[in-house]
């Protein structure tokens, strides 16, 4: 399996803190059937700034460590970019890492409690530049949970989304699990990734989540979600169905 979203680079965000942590995460990933990880450190989220040059260097260093320790895992460069006003300018300035440096896909994070007013316009401008934004963990965004039509509109206009494996398994609570399953059911997500930060509280859970999807939605849906990461790291078009709107039931039927 390929994991598209993981905080495995040491000492640069709230993921692995040391090389030892990174190697422990790598061993756990391999045990769970993962052979390739896209390292996606936080960028411009209000606490961490990790620009392209630094990430590329760190990825090379960690791959060297993995080779020396004979851990059969490949690390590819990526970045979890909090949506911010100067994103396009910073991309032009070479500070942004697209998924595996293909200049095609970019992982975009919203604040946890809302969707910025300028989100739709900025995502549109990214697409004009030939990039496809992937909105990460939309199932954990408070505004999108309450207003799934907002996510539908963004997906309908060309954005992709990535749901966290742990969300599907209830690791973030029942409400987020339910919404995650609805996103899969309504073709509003296109890939699953771990968003792993460590081996204890925020692990991988990828194989478990694919198994759950297979049981709930059938092998065809599971197979597409599992195959898409291979296409993404090559900069190719992914498998996807037309998105469907999630109908929110009105309270008590009186509105």
Short mmCIF file of C-alpha atoms in Angstrom, two decimals:
data_model
loop_
_atom_site.label_atom_id
_atom_site.label_comp_id
_atom_site.label_asym_id
_atom_site.label_seq_id
_atom_site.Cartn_x
_atom_site.Cartn_y
_atom_site.Cartn_z
CA UNK A 1 0.00 0.00 0.00
CA UNK A 2 0.92 3.65 -0.43
CA UNK A 3 0.24 6.14 2.35
CA UNK A 4 -0.23 9.64 0.93
CA UNK A 5 -0.30 11.64 4.16
CA UNK A 6 2.09 11.03 7.04
CA UNK A 7 4.12 13.07 9.52
CA UNK A 8 7.19 10.82 9.54
CA UNK A 9 9.99 13.36 9.01
CA UNK A 10 11.76 13.93 12.35
CA UNK A 11 11.70 17.11 14.40
CA UNK A 12 9.91 19.47 12.02
CA UNK A 13 6.27 19.37 13.16
CA UNK A 14 3.98 17.55 15.61
CA UNK A 15 4.79 14.13 14.11
CA UNK A 16 8.00 12.14 14.67
CA UNK A 17 10.31 14.08 16.99
CA UNK A 18 13.53 12.11 16.46
CA UNK A 19 15.04 9.81 13.83
CA UNK A 20 14.35 6.95 16.24
CA UNK A 21 10.65 7.90 16.17
CA UNK A 22 10.73 8.00 12.36
CA UNK A 23 12.30 4.54 12.17
CA UNK A 24 9.73 3.14 14.62
CA UNK A 25 6.94 4.57 12.46
CA UNK A 26 8.59 3.12 9.36
CA UNK A 27 8.80 -0.36 10.89
CA UNK A 28 5.15 -0.18 11.94
CA UNK A 29 4.13 0.96 8.45
CA UNK A 30 5.95 -1.98 6.84
CA UNK A 31 4.32 -4.40 9.31
CA UNK A 32 0.93 -3.05 8.22
CA UNK A 33 1.68 -3.59 4.52
CA UNK A 34 2.80 -0.08 3.50
CA UNK A 35 5.79 0.13 1.15
CA UNK A 36 5.69 3.83 0.19
CA UNK A 37 4.93 6.92 2.29
CA UNK A 38 4.52 10.49 1.12
CA UNK A 39 5.99 12.66 3.89
CA UNK A 40 3.66 15.61 4.41
CA UNK A 41 4.92 18.01 7.09
CA UNK A 42 2.68 20.90 8.10
CA UNK A 43 3.28 24.18 6.29
CA UNK A 44 1.88 27.61 7.23
CA UNK A 45 -0.59 26.24 9.78
CA UNK A 46 0.19 28.99 12.29
CA UNK A 47 2.80 26.92 14.10
CA UNK A 48 5.04 25.23 11.52
CA UNK A 49 6.70 26.44 8.34
CA UNK A 50 8.36 23.78 6.19
CA UNK A 51 9.41 24.95 2.75
CA UNK A 52 10.30 22.82 -0.25
CA UNK A 53 14.11 22.93 -0.02
CA UNK A 54 14.08 21.75 3.59
CA UNK A 55 11.55 18.97 2.91
CA UNK A 56 13.47 17.56 -0.07
CA UNK A 57 16.65 17.47 2.05
CA UNK A 58 14.86 15.77 4.97
CA UNK A 59 13.28 13.15 2.69
CA UNK A 60 16.70 12.22 1.30
CA UNK A 61 18.17 11.96 4.80
CA UNK A 62 15.35 9.70 6.02
CA UNK A 63 15.59 7.46 2.94
CA UNK A 64 19.33 7.07 3.68
CA UNK A 65 18.52 6.11 7.29
CA UNK A 66 15.94 3.56 6.13
CA UNK A 67 18.47 1.98 3.76
CA UNK A 68 21.12 1.78 6.46
CA UNK A 69 18.62 0.14 8.81
CA UNK A 70 17.37 -2.20 6.05
CA UNK A 71 13.76 -1.10 6.42
CA UNK A 72 11.98 -1.71 3.05
CA UNK A 73 10.13 1.60 2.88
CA UNK A 74 10.40 4.45 0.39
CA UNK A 75 9.72 8.06 1.40
CA UNK A 76 8.46 10.53 -1.22
CA UNK A 77 8.21 14.32 -0.81
CA UNK A 78 4.94 16.07 -0.04
CA UNK A 79 3.55 18.85 2.14
CA UNK A 80 0.33 19.51 4.06
CA UNK A 81 -0.35 23.13 3.16
CA UNK A 82 -2.75 25.18 5.27
CA UNK A 83 -4.73 27.36 2.87
CA UNK A 84 -3.27 30.88 3.04
CA UNK A 85 -3.39 34.03 0.93
CA UNK A 86 0.17 33.93 -0.46
CA UNK A 87 0.01 30.27 -1.50
CA UNK A 88 0.18 30.93 -5.24
CA UNK A 89 3.06 33.39 -4.88
CA UNK A 90 4.97 30.91 -2.73
CA UNK A 91 4.34 28.16 -5.29
CA UNK A 92 5.84 30.39 -7.98
CA UNK A 93 8.77 31.09 -5.64
CA UNK A 94 9.48 27.35 -5.27
CA UNK A 95 8.44 27.02 -1.62
CA UNK A 96 5.58 24.55 -2.15
CA UNK A 97 5.92 20.78 -2.61
CA UNK A 98 3.39 19.11 -4.88
CA UNK A 99 2.71 15.41 -4.29
CA UNK A 100 5.94 13.59 -5.20
CA UNK A 101 7.10 16.70 -7.10
CA UNK A 102 4.79 16.00 -10.05
CA UNK A 103 3.45 19.60 -10.17
CA UNK A 104 -0.02 18.08 -10.39
CA UNK A 105 -1.54 17.44 -6.96
CA UNK A 106 -1.26 19.50 -3.76
CA UNK A 107 -2.50 18.60 -0.27
CA UNK A 108 -4.57 21.45 1.17
CA UNK A 109 -5.67 21.74 4.80
CA UNK A 110 -8.50 23.96 6.06
CA UNK A 111 -8.66 25.26 9.65
CA UNK A 112 -10.42 22.68 11.84
CA UNK A 113 -13.51 24.76 12.60
CA UNK A 114 -14.35 26.57 9.35
CA UNK A 115 -13.74 26.98 5.62
CA UNK A 116 -12.01 30.28 4.73
CA UNK A 117 -14.17 32.64 2.65
CA UNK A 118 -11.53 32.78 -0.07
CA UNK A 119 -11.17 28.97 -0.31
CA UNK A 120 -13.25 28.48 -3.46
CA UNK A 121 -11.44 31.26 -5.34
CA UNK A 122 -7.96 30.10 -4.31
CA UNK A 123 -8.68 26.47 -5.19
CA UNK A 124 -9.94 27.69 -8.57
CA UNK A 125 -6.71 29.65 -9.11
CA UNK A 126 -4.66 26.55 -8.30
CA UNK A 127 -6.57 24.61 -10.96
CA UNK A 128 -5.96 27.42 -13.48
CA UNK A 129 -2.24 26.86 -12.84
CA UNK A 130 -2.69 23.19 -13.70
CA UNK A 131 -2.75 21.83 -10.16
CA UNK A 132 -5.48 19.75 -8.55
CA UNK A 133 -6.09 20.50 -4.86
CA UNK A 134 -6.66 17.58 -2.49
CA UNK A 135 -8.56 18.70 0.60
CA UNK A 136 -7.24 16.64 3.51
CA UNK A 137 -9.42 15.27 6.33
CA UNK A 138 -12.60 17.22 5.40
CA UNK A 139 -14.48 14.87 7.74
CA UNK A 140 -12.84 16.60 10.71
CA UNK A 141 -13.84 20.14 9.68
CA UNK A 142 -16.69 21.44 11.87
CA UNK A 143 -18.25 23.62 9.15
CA UNK A 144 -18.19 20.86 6.53
CA UNK A 145 -19.83 18.41 8.96
CA UNK A 146 -22.70 20.87 9.41
CA UNK A 147 -22.75 22.02 5.78
CA UNK A 148 -21.69 19.12 3.53
CA UNK A 149 -23.07 21.05 0.54
CA UNK A 150 -19.94 23.24 0.78
CA UNK A 151 -17.73 20.21 0.24
CA UNK A 152 -19.98 18.96 -2.57
CA UNK A 153 -19.57 22.31 -4.36
CA UNK A 154 -15.77 22.20 -4.08
CA UNK A 155 -15.60 18.59 -5.31
CA UNK A 156 -18.06 19.34 -8.10
CA UNK A 157 -15.70 22.10 -9.25
CA UNK A 158 -12.70 19.79 -9.43
CA UNK A 159 -11.20 19.47 -5.95
CA UNK A 160 -10.38 16.02 -4.59
CA UNK A 161 -10.50 14.95 -0.95
CA UNK A 162 -8.65 12.55 1.34
CA UNK A 163 -10.26 10.97 4.40
CA UNK A 164 -8.20 9.80 7.38
CA UNK A 165 -8.16 6.03 7.99
CA UNK A 166 -8.68 6.53 11.74
CA UNK A 167 -11.79 8.64 11.11
CA UNK A 168 -13.48 5.71 9.35
CA UNK A 169 -12.67 3.47 12.31
CA UNK A 170 -14.13 5.82 14.92
CA UNK A 171 -10.80 7.00 16.35
CA UNK A 172 -12.06 10.62 16.31
CA UNK A 173 -15.57 9.84 17.59
CA UNK A 174 -18.91 8.58 16.27
CA UNK A 175 -19.94 11.81 14.52
CA UNK A 176 -16.76 11.96 12.45
CA UNK A 177 -16.97 8.23 11.66
CA UNK A 178 -20.54 8.64 10.39
CA UNK A 179 -19.59 11.63 8.22
CA UNK A 180 -16.53 9.78 6.84
CA UNK A 181 -18.70 6.87 5.75
CA UNK A 182 -21.16 9.30 4.15
CA UNK A 183 -18.31 10.88 2.18
CA UNK A 184 -17.34 7.47 0.78
CA UNK A 185 -20.97 6.60 0.02
CA UNK A 186 -21.61 9.88 -1.83
CA UNK A 187 -18.36 9.84 -3.89
CA UNK A 188 -17.10 12.86 -1.96
CA UNK A 189 -13.71 11.36 -1.16
CA UNK A 190 -11.14 9.87 -3.48
CA UNK A 191 -8.41 8.42 -1.28
CA UNK A 192 -7.71 7.19 2.25
CA UNK A 193 -4.48 8.02 4.08
CA UNK A 194 -3.21 7.60 7.63
CA UNK A 195 -2.23 11.14 8.69
CA UNK A 196 -0.06 9.17 11.14
CA UNK A 197 1.97 11.20 13.64
CA UNK A 198 3.37 8.37 15.81
CA UNK A 199 2.97 4.67 16.61
CA UNK A 200 0.70 5.12 19.64
CA UNK A 201 -2.11 7.70 19.60
CA UNK A 202 -2.04 8.54 15.87
CA UNK A 203 -1.05 5.38 14.01
CA UNK A 204 -1.63 4.11 10.45
CA UNK A 205 -4.78 1.88 10.42
CA UNK A 206 -4.79 1.81 6.59
CA UNK A 207 -5.39 -1.92 6.10
CA UNK A 208 -8.24 -1.89 8.65
CA UNK A 209 -9.93 1.05 6.96
CA UNK A 210 -9.77 -0.56 3.51
CA UNK A 211 -11.26 -3.73 4.98
CA UNK A 212 -14.13 -1.72 6.47
CA UNK A 213 -14.78 0.04 3.14
CA UNK A 214 -14.81 -3.31 1.33
CA UNK A 215 -17.43 -4.63 3.75
CA UNK A 216 -19.59 -1.49 3.72
CA UNK A 217 -19.40 -0.46 0.05
CA UNK A 218 -18.01 -3.43 -1.88
CA UNK A 219 -14.66 -4.42 -3.35
CA UNK A 220 -14.99 -2.09 -6.35
CA UNK A 221 -15.08 1.05 -4.18
CA UNK A 222 -12.28 -0.27 -1.97
CA UNK A 223 -10.15 -1.16 -4.99
CA UNK A 224 -10.47 2.33 -6.54
CA UNK A 225 -9.56 4.06 -3.28
CA UNK A 226 -6.58 1.74 -2.85
CA UNK A 227 -5.39 2.21 -6.44
CA UNK A 228 -5.70 6.02 -6.54
CA UNK A 229 -2.54 6.71 -4.50
CA UNK A 230 -0.48 4.86 -7.14
CA UNK A 231 -1.93 7.13 -9.83
CA UNK A 232 -1.50 10.27 -7.73
CA UNK A 233 2.23 9.84 -7.09
CA UNK A 234 2.70 9.42 -10.85
CA UNK A 235 0.71 12.58 -11.59
CA UNK A 236 -1.97 10.60 -13.42
CA UNK A 237 -5.77 11.02 -13.42
CA UNK A 238 -7.54 9.00 -10.73
CA UNK A 239 -10.61 6.79 -10.60
CA UNK A 240 -13.64 8.77 -9.46
CA UNK A 241 -17.41 8.81 -9.72
CA UNK A 242 -19.68 11.86 -9.93
CA UNK A 243 -20.19 13.38 -6.47
CA UNK A 244 -23.61 13.20 -4.85
CA UNK A 245 -25.05 15.60 -2.30
CA UNK A 246 -25.56 14.50 1.29
CA UNK A 247 -29.09 15.36 2.32
CA UNK A 248 -29.24 16.57 5.89
CA UNK A 249 -32.45 15.48 7.64
CA UNK A 250 -34.33 18.44 9.11
CA UNK A 251 -34.84 18.37 12.86
CA UNK A 252 -38.31 17.10 13.85
CA UNK A 253 -39.55 17.72 10.30
CA UNK A 254 -40.94 21.17 11.19
CA UNK A 255 -38.76 23.33 8.95
#
